[in-house]
Every structure is written in structure tokens, then in C-alpha cells.
């Protein structure tokens, strides 16, 4: 089945530790995105990539890093510089063309501080 | 004005009721509009795209008013399974792919 796979489903981070969240898609979508959702809040864009080997900062990129070495993969690293990392992290992908292109989401990773 | 603004609710309605959600957006150059549904502790799922002429999908009707920068979602004959948070979504740039998500309107349908 085509879709977006995020792993792990739950992740715990120790103080000062970097952690990497995986996102893989087999939809042949060009564009991929990372969002963060805090309880009772909307989705906030962290980073996005519209093509391999290129990515742009979103609204809250500080303390995060990404790479896009393959079309299928867009991992997110939560660095120790992100002081409040506890949140629900959602990866999405979409086709890259003009017009209505909705995003499709993975089922998310919940990150907590130990 | 916030980029995408929704009434957070909650909207509490009985089964069979008709309920409408509204959303306003600030960027007059926006071209793409969507409604997503998000269940508690789950990922958002696309409910429907919103077209200029308005569109319907079963019990759901979406409408767009570009002049007023206003989007609506109408749900007829509400079911218990419609209970969720409904997110209004607008594209961030005229021809780009990044989207802006509203904070959502919560609907609770009771028997």
C-alpha cells in the first residue's frame, strides 16, 4: 500500500541528546514537510522540501535540522538546542505542481523529554 | 488578522443535526483551500478540497468566498462518527506547496 511511514511512534529524549525522527514515503511525491503540534494547538511548519537536496525553513526551524538526500526520505533531527521538544511531530508529503495539491500525513511521532 | 482563523468551538450537536463551520484567511493571493479532519491523537486526514464554485461530497458541502476571504464547511445529518476536529487549510504562497493550518473547530455529536 502507498503511504507515509513515520518511526518511531513514541520517542524519549534525554537532556542534551539529539534524536532523529524518520519519515519515508512511497507515493512518489516531490514535496515533504515536517510539522509540530502541541496540545490544543494547530500545526506549525518546521521545515519543508520541494525537491531532493533542497529544503527551506518553516516558521519554527530553530533547534531542528533536516536532510533530503532521497526523494522518499525526509528525516528530522531534534537537536539539544530545541529546549521544548515535547510535542506530536507529523510528516507529510504532496505532489509539487500548481493548483490544489493536498498534503498526506504519516501517523506521527510523539516525542517526550525524560 | 491571523493567517487562518477558525472558531475553536466546541460545537455540541445531536445526531441528525446540520452544523456549519467558518474560516477566514488573510492572504488574498491564496489559491488552494482544504478541509481536514483530525481525530484525537491522530494525524490530520484530508476531508475535501474547496473549489471556487463550491463542492459537495455526500453530507459535506464546502464553499469559498474569495471576496470575503471566507471558507465554510456544512455537515448535514450529523453522525456520531463525525465527532472530530476540523481544520481549515490554505496554501501559504500563490504557487507554492506549503500550507497553513487553522487551529481547528471541535465537533461533538451526541446520541
CSV table of C-alpha atoms in Angstrom, one decimal:
chain,number,residue,atom,x,y,z
A,1,UNK,CA,0.0,0.0,0.0
A,2,UNK,CA,1.2,3.5,-0.8
A,3,UNK,CA,1.7,5.8,2.1
A,4,UNK,CA,3.9,7.7,4.6
A,5,UNK,CA,5.6,5.9,7.4
A,6,UNK,CA,6.9,7.6,10.4
A,7,UNK,CA,9.0,6.0,13.1
A,8,UNK,CA,9.2,5.5,15.9
A,9,UNK,CA,5.7,6.1,17.1
A,10,UNK,CA,7.0,7.1,20.6
A,11,UNK,CA,10.4,8.6,21.4
A,12,UNK,CA,12.0,9.8,24.6
A,13,UNK,CA,14.9,12.2,24.6
A,14,UNK,CA,17.4,12.8,27.4
A,15,UNK,CA,18.7,16.3,28.1
A,16,UNK,CA,21.5,17.3,25.7
A,17,UNK,CA,20.7,14.5,23.3
A,18,UNK,CA,19.9,14.7,19.6
A,19,UNK,CA,17.2,12.4,18.3
A,20,UNK,CA,16.2,11.7,14.7
A,21,UNK,CA,12.7,11.1,13.5
A,22,UNK,CA,12.2,9.0,10.4
A,23,UNK,CA,9.8,9.8,7.6
A,24,UNK,CA,9.6,7.6,4.4
A,25,UNK,CA,7.0,7.9,1.6
A,26,UNK,CA,6.3,5.6,-1.4
A,27,UNK,CA,3.8,7.9,-3.0
A,28,UNK,CA,6.4,9.3,-5.5
A,29,UNK,CA,5.7,12.8,-4.1
A,30,UNK,CA,8.2,15.5,-4.7
A,31,UNK,CA,7.5,17.7,-1.6
A,32,UNK,CA,7.8,16.7,2.0
A,33,UNK,CA,7.1,18.6,5.2
A,34,UNK,CA,7.6,18.4,9.0
A,35,UNK,CA,5.1,19.9,11.4
A,36,UNK,CA,4.9,20.1,15.1
A,37,UNK,CA,1.6,20.0,17.1
A,38,UNK,CA,1.3,21.0,20.7
A,39,UNK,CA,-1.7,20.0,22.8
A,40,UNK,CA,-4.8,22.1,21.8
A,41,UNK,CA,-2.7,23.9,19.2
A,42,UNK,CA,-2.6,24.0,15.4
A,43,UNK,CA,0.2,22.5,13.2
A,44,UNK,CA,3.3,24.6,12.9
A,45,UNK,CA,5.7,24.2,10.0
A,46,UNK,CA,9.2,23.3,10.9
A,47,UNK,CA,10.9,22.5,7.5
A,48,UNK,CA,9.8,21.6,4.1
A,49,UNK,CA,11.5,20.3,0.9
A,50,UNK,CA,10.1,20.6,-2.6
A,51,UNK,CA,12.9,18.7,-4.3
A,52,UNK,CA,15.8,16.4,-3.5
A,53,UNK,CA,18.8,18.1,-2.0
A,54,UNK,CA,16.9,21.3,-1.2
A,55,UNK,CA,14.9,22.3,1.8
A,56,UNK,CA,13.5,25.5,3.4
A,57,UNK,CA,12.9,26.7,6.9
A,58,UNK,CA,9.4,26.9,8.1
A,59,UNK,CA,8.1,29.0,11.0
A,60,UNK,CA,9.8,27.3,13.9
A,61,UNK,CA,13.1,25.8,12.4
A,62,UNK,CA,15.3,26.7,15.3
A,63,UNK,CA,16.6,23.7,17.1
A,64,UNK,CA,15.8,21.3,14.2
A,65,UNK,CA,17.7,20.1,11.2
A,66,UNK,CA,16.7,18.0,8.1
A,67,UNK,CA,18.2,16.4,5.1
A,68,UNK,CA,16.7,15.3,1.8
A,69,UNK,CA,19.2,13.0,0.1
A,70,UNK,CA,16.5,10.8,-1.4
A,71,UNK,CA,13.1,11.6,-2.8
A,72,UNK,CA,11.5,9.0,-0.4
A,73,UNK,CA,13.1,10.1,2.8
A,74,UNK,CA,13.0,13.3,4.9
A,75,UNK,CA,14.4,12.7,8.4
A,76,UNK,CA,14.1,15.3,11.1
A,77,UNK,CA,16.7,15.7,13.8
A,78,UNK,CA,15.6,17.4,17.1
A,79,UNK,CA,18.8,18.8,18.5
A,80,UNK,CA,19.7,19.7,22.0
A,81,UNK,CA,19.2,23.3,21.1
A,82,UNK,CA,15.5,22.7,21.0
A,83,UNK,CA,14.6,23.4,24.6
A,84,UNK,CA,11.0,22.4,24.5
A,85,UNK,CA,10.8,19.4,22.2
A,86,UNK,CA,7.8,17.6,23.7
A,87,UNK,CA,5.2,17.5,21.0
A,88,UNK,CA,3.5,15.5,18.3
A,89,UNK,CA,5.6,15.5,15.2
A,90,UNK,CA,3.9,15.0,11.8
A,91,UNK,CA,5.5,14.4,8.5
A,92,UNK,CA,3.5,15.0,5.3
A,93,UNK,CA,4.1,14.8,1.5
A,94,UNK,CA,2.4,16.2,-1.6
A,95,UNK,CA,2.9,16.4,-5.3
A,96,UNK,CA,4.7,19.6,-6.5
A,97,UNK,CA,2.7,21.4,-9.1
A,98,UNK,CA,0.4,24.4,-9.4
A,99,UNK,CA,-3.2,24.0,-8.3
A,100,UNK,CA,-4.8,22.2,-5.5
A,101,UNK,CA,-2.3,19.8,-4.0
A,102,UNK,CA,-3.3,18.5,-0.6
A,103,UNK,CA,-0.8,17.0,1.8
A,104,UNK,CA,-1.0,13.5,3.1
A,105,UNK,CA,0.2,12.7,6.6
A,106,UNK,CA,2.0,9.9,8.4
A,107,UNK,CA,0.6,8.8,11.7
A,108,UNK,CA,3.1,10.8,13.7
A,109,UNK,CA,5.8,10.5,16.3
A,110,UNK,CA,5.2,11.6,19.9
A,111,UNK,CA,8.4,12.9,21.5
A,112,UNK,CA,8.8,13.4,25.2
A,113,UNK,CA,11.6,14.5,27.5
A,114,UNK,CA,13.0,12.0,30.0
B,1,UNK,CA,-5.5,39.3,11.3
B,2,UNK,CA,-4.4,35.7,11.8
B,3,UNK,CA,-3.4,33.9,8.7
B,4,UNK,CA,-6.2,31.3,9.1
B,5,UNK,CA,-8.8,31.8,11.8
B,6,UNK,CA,-11.4,29.4,13.0
B,7,UNK,CA,-14.0,29.3,15.8
B,8,UNK,CA,-12.5,26.7,18.1
B,9,UNK,CA,-15.9,25.6,19.4
B,10,UNK,CA,-16.7,23.1,20.7
B,11,UNK,CA,-19.8,22.6,18.7
B,12,UNK,CA,-22.1,20.1,20.5
B,13,UNK,CA,-24.9,18.8,18.4
B,14,UNK,CA,-27.3,15.9,18.4
B,15,UNK,CA,-27.3,13.2,15.8
B,16,UNK,CA,-29.0,14.3,12.6
B,17,UNK,CA,-28.3,18.0,13.1
B,18,UNK,CA,-26.8,20.2,10.5
B,19,UNK,CA,-23.8,22.2,11.5
B,20,UNK,CA,-21.6,24.8,9.8
B,21,UNK,CA,-18.0,25.8,10.4
B,22,UNK,CA,-16.5,29.0,9.1
B,23,UNK,CA,-12.9,30.0,8.4
B,24,UNK,CA,-11.3,33.3,7.4
B,25,UNK,CA,-7.9,33.7,5.8
B,26,UNK,CA,-5.7,36.7,5.4
B,27,UNK,CA,-3.7,36.2,2.2
B,28,UNK,CA,-5.8,37.3,-0.7
B,29,UNK,CA,-3.4,35.6,-3.1
B,30,UNK,CA,-4.1,32.1,-1.7
B,31,UNK,CA,-5.2,29.6,-4.3
B,32,UNK,CA,-5.6,26.3,-2.6
B,33,UNK,CA,-8.1,25.5,0.1
B,34,UNK,CA,-8.9,22.3,2.0
B,35,UNK,CA,-10.8,20.9,5.0
B,36,UNK,CA,-9.0,18.3,7.0
B,37,UNK,CA,-10.4,16.2,9.8
B,38,UNK,CA,-8.3,15.2,12.9
B,39,UNK,CA,-9.4,12.7,15.4
B,40,UNK,CA,-8.0,12.8,18.9
B,41,UNK,CA,-4.3,12.0,19.0
B,42,UNK,CA,-4.3,11.1,15.3
B,43,UNK,CA,-2.9,12.6,12.2
B,44,UNK,CA,-5.0,15.0,10.1
B,45,UNK,CA,-6.8,13.4,7.1
B,46,UNK,CA,-8.0,15.2,4.0
B,47,UNK,CA,-11.7,15.6,4.1
B,48,UNK,CA,-12.2,17.6,0.9
B,49,UNK,CA,-10.6,20.3,-1.3
B,50,UNK,CA,-12.6,23.5,-1.7
B,51,UNK,CA,-13.2,24.8,-5.2
B,52,UNK,CA,-14.3,28.3,-6.2
B,53,UNK,CA,-17.7,27.0,-7.4
B,54,UNK,CA,-18.3,25.2,-4.2
B,55,UNK,CA,-18.3,21.4,-3.9
B,56,UNK,CA,-20.2,18.6,-2.2
B,57,UNK,CA,-19.2,15.2,-1.1
B,58,UNK,CA,-22.1,13.2,0.4
B,59,UNK,CA,-23.2,15.0,3.5
B,60,UNK,CA,-20.4,17.5,3.3
B,61,UNK,CA,-20.5,20.8,1.4
B,62,UNK,CA,-17.6,23.3,1.2
B,63,UNK,CA,-17.9,26.8,-0.1
B,64,UNK,CA,-15.3,29.5,-0.9
B,65,UNK,CA,-15.9,33.3,-0.9
B,66,UNK,CA,-12.8,34.9,-2.3
B,67,UNK,CA,-14.1,38.4,-2.0
B,68,UNK,CA,-14.6,38.0,1.8
B,69,UNK,CA,-11.7,35.6,2.1
B,70,UNK,CA,-14.0,33.1,3.8
B,71,UNK,CA,-14.4,29.3,3.6
B,72,UNK,CA,-17.2,27.2,5.1
B,73,UNK,CA,-18.0,23.6,5.7
B,74,UNK,CA,-21.5,22.3,6.1
B,75,UNK,CA,-22.2,18.9,7.6
B,76,UNK,CA,-25.8,17.6,7.1
B,77,UNK,CA,-27.4,14.7,9.1
B,78,UNK,CA,-24.5,14.6,11.6
B,79,UNK,CA,-23.3,11.1,12.7
B,80,UNK,CA,-21.6,10.1,15.9
B,81,UNK,CA,-18.6,9.3,13.8
B,82,UNK,CA,-18.3,12.9,12.6
B,83,UNK,CA,-17.0,13.9,16.1
B,84,UNK,CA,-13.6,15.3,15.5
B,85,UNK,CA,-11.6,18.5,15.0
B,86,UNK,CA,-12.0,20.1,11.6
B,87,UNK,CA,-9.0,22.0,10.2
B,88,UNK,CA,-9.3,24.8,7.7
B,89,UNK,CA,-6.2,24.8,5.5
B,90,UNK,CA,-4.9,27.4,3.0
B,91,UNK,CA,-1.8,27.4,0.8
B,92,UNK,CA,1.0,29.7,2.0
B,93,UNK,CA,2.2,31.1,-1.3
B,94,UNK,CA,0.5,31.7,-4.6
B,95,UNK,CA,2.1,28.8,-6.4
B,96,UNK,CA,3.9,27.0,-3.6
B,97,UNK,CA,3.1,23.8,-1.8
B,98,UNK,CA,3.4,24.8,1.9
B,99,UNK,CA,0.1,25.0,3.7
B,100,UNK,CA,-1.2,27.0,6.7
B,101,UNK,CA,-3.4,25.1,9.1
B,102,UNK,CA,-6.0,26.7,11.3
B,103,UNK,CA,-6.2,25.6,14.9
B,104,UNK,CA,-9.4,23.7,14.2
B,105,UNK,CA,-13.0,23.6,15.2
B,106,UNK,CA,-14.1,20.8,17.5
B,107,UNK,CA,-17.3,19.0,16.8
B,108,UNK,CA,-19.0,16.6,19.2
B,109,UNK,CA,-22.1,14.7,18.0
B,110,UNK,CA,-24.2,13.0,20.7
B,111,UNK,CA,-27.0,10.5,20.5
